[in-house]
Amino acid sequence: MPLPDTLLPRLAAIVGEHHVLTDPDVRAGYETDWTRRYHGSTPAVVRPASTQEVAAVVGLCRELGVAIVPQGGNTGLVGGGVPRNRELVLSLRRLDRVSDFDTGAGEVTVGAGVALATLQKTVRAQSWNFGVDLASRDSATIGGMVATNAGGIRVLRYGGMRHQLLGIEAVLSSGAIVRRLPGLLKDNSGYDLPQLLAGSEGTLAVITAARLKLVPQQPQRAVALLAVDDMTAALRAVSAVRRALSSLEAAEVFFLEGLELVCRRAGLPPPFSVSHPCYLLLECAGQADESASLANVLAGAQGIRDSAMATGRPGCDRLWAYRERHTEAISAEGIPHKLDVTLPLARLPEFEQRVRGAIAAADPAARPILFGHAGDGNLHVNILGLAPDDERPDDAVLRLVAELGGSISAEHGIGIAKMPWLHLTRSAADREAMRAIKSALDPSGILNPGVVIPSG
Ligand code: MLT
Ligand code: ZN
């Protein structure tokens, strides 16, 4: 549908003409997602500076029947944050205020456009920390992280984004503002709108701010990188540490295929003198040094072939690099198909053993690289060597996930990438409920149409 001629001047009247970006070179950074697999074009990127401006933009789009794709740091991996069909991109990055920091209670109000690293820096200065952390911390924004219910490396200890959420401010598709930022730990008055919007991927409202709870900073870190026999040995070690040490913050797994790639692309030396099939990275953090306790527990674990331990930032970061640099190393090799799946922990070893075979049977040219959050049962199955539209391996992986009782999306969301497979793990009744919620909150279908559930 052609855009109304009045759209751009009226947008400029709301946000100022410098914040309606139409230059193709400037728009380009908003039109392609981080993976480079998903892209489209937009007539303009609109950059409001306040919740009131967001409300006015959304109200105008509703009036003119113009669809919107809300966007934060554009670090999404499922194509849900870039235009697909000439939608307007609504960039929330200028909503970058951190306010009402209650240093006694450990709560803070954060604008949608604040980068995770900025929030971390702000709250650490007061001996607090934020429970969610992930590798794209410098670019990922809090609004996008709430909208996608981002997970990351510390879900095991603190939960994902929805677990940090005490309140929300959002603009409904009518342009009305819902503001629930009370700073109350308990509040049982009616439907839990913040939780409904968490993980809704911009399809139900535009999140403009969140009230977040903080966790005490744990300054003493101990990181162990273990070479282990296999996934079963890795999970046994995770379970032993979980039961013994409440300070366990992260339990991450990767395999030789990924380690070799990371070492080559990032120029890192191999962590051990010989190669091993599977690697487990554990981090404990507390008020006191936990390294001796961690080493003690691991000494009794079976299936550990080699280990390296670090305390202090440089040593911990050095070990973390083998895990955290997977995403960029894979991306440097090509444009992967990225699957982000979760399995019941007891089925994770079987999945890991079968998935490479299932991928090879679907396309012998496929090159799978697995890594992820072992403690959460969450594996990132990245597949290189595929044509963009060859989804046979994706299909094979997601059907195996469904067969083993898992979910087709652990933490990246559905976006457009996983939508064709939603029926594998969400029943017809479940999808009907989602459609009903969508049409109640966005009756004109202007908010991120075609994401999560089909539009219309
Ligand atoms: C990660 O755990 O590193 C992220 O989810 C990114 C990715 O899957 O590539
Ligand atoms: Zn992840």
Tab-separated table of N, CA, C and O in Angstrom, residues 261-269 325:
chain	number	residue	atom	x	y	z
A	261	LEU	N	37.190	-23.025	15.396
A	261	LEU	CA	36.800	-21.855	14.608
A	261	LEU	C	37.117	-20.558	15.366
A	261	LEU	O	37.672	-19.601	14.802
A	262	VAL	N	36.778	-20.523	16.653
A	262	VAL	CA	37.041	-19.326	17.468
A	262	VAL	C	38.542	-19.054	17.512
A	262	VAL	O	38.990	-17.909	17.338
A	263	CYS	N	39.345	-20.088	17.748
A	263	CYS	CA	40.799	-19.895	17.834
A	263	CYS	C	41.328	-19.334	16.514
A	263	CYS	O	42.134	-18.400	16.513
A	264	ARG	N	40.830	-19.877	15.411
A	264	ARG	CA	41.318	-19.423	14.098
A	264	ARG	C	40.867	-17.993	13.808
A	264	ARG	O	41.671	-17.140	13.437
A	265	ARG	N	39.598	-17.709	14.015
A	265	ARG	CA	39.068	-16.381	13.660
A	265	ARG	C	39.516	-15.297	14.627
A	265	ARG	O	39.720	-14.154	14.238
A	266	ALA	N	39.612	-15.649	15.929
A	266	ALA	CA	39.951	-14.618	16.921
A	266	ALA	C	41.434	-14.612	17.255
A	266	ALA	O	41.887	-13.799	18.062
A	267	GLY	N	42.187	-15.542	16.646
A	267	GLY	CA	43.632	-15.592	16.898
A	267	GLY	C	43.963	-15.987	18.336
A	267	GLY	O	44.948	-15.505	18.898
A	268	LEU	N	43.151	-16.846	18.931
A	268	LEU	CA	43.424	-17.265	20.310
A	268	LEU	C	44.221	-18.571	20.319
A	268	LEU	O	44.018	-19.431	19.461
A	269	PRO	N	45.093	-18.754	21.311
A	269	PRO	CA	45.786	-20.038	21.411
A	269	PRO	C	44.822	-21.097	21.934
A	269	PRO	O	43.896	-20.775	22.687
A	325	ARG	N	33.128	-15.632	21.972
A	325	ARG	CA	33.467	-15.212	20.617
A	325	ARG	C	32.932	-16.173	19.555
A	325	ARG	O	33.229	-16.015	18.369
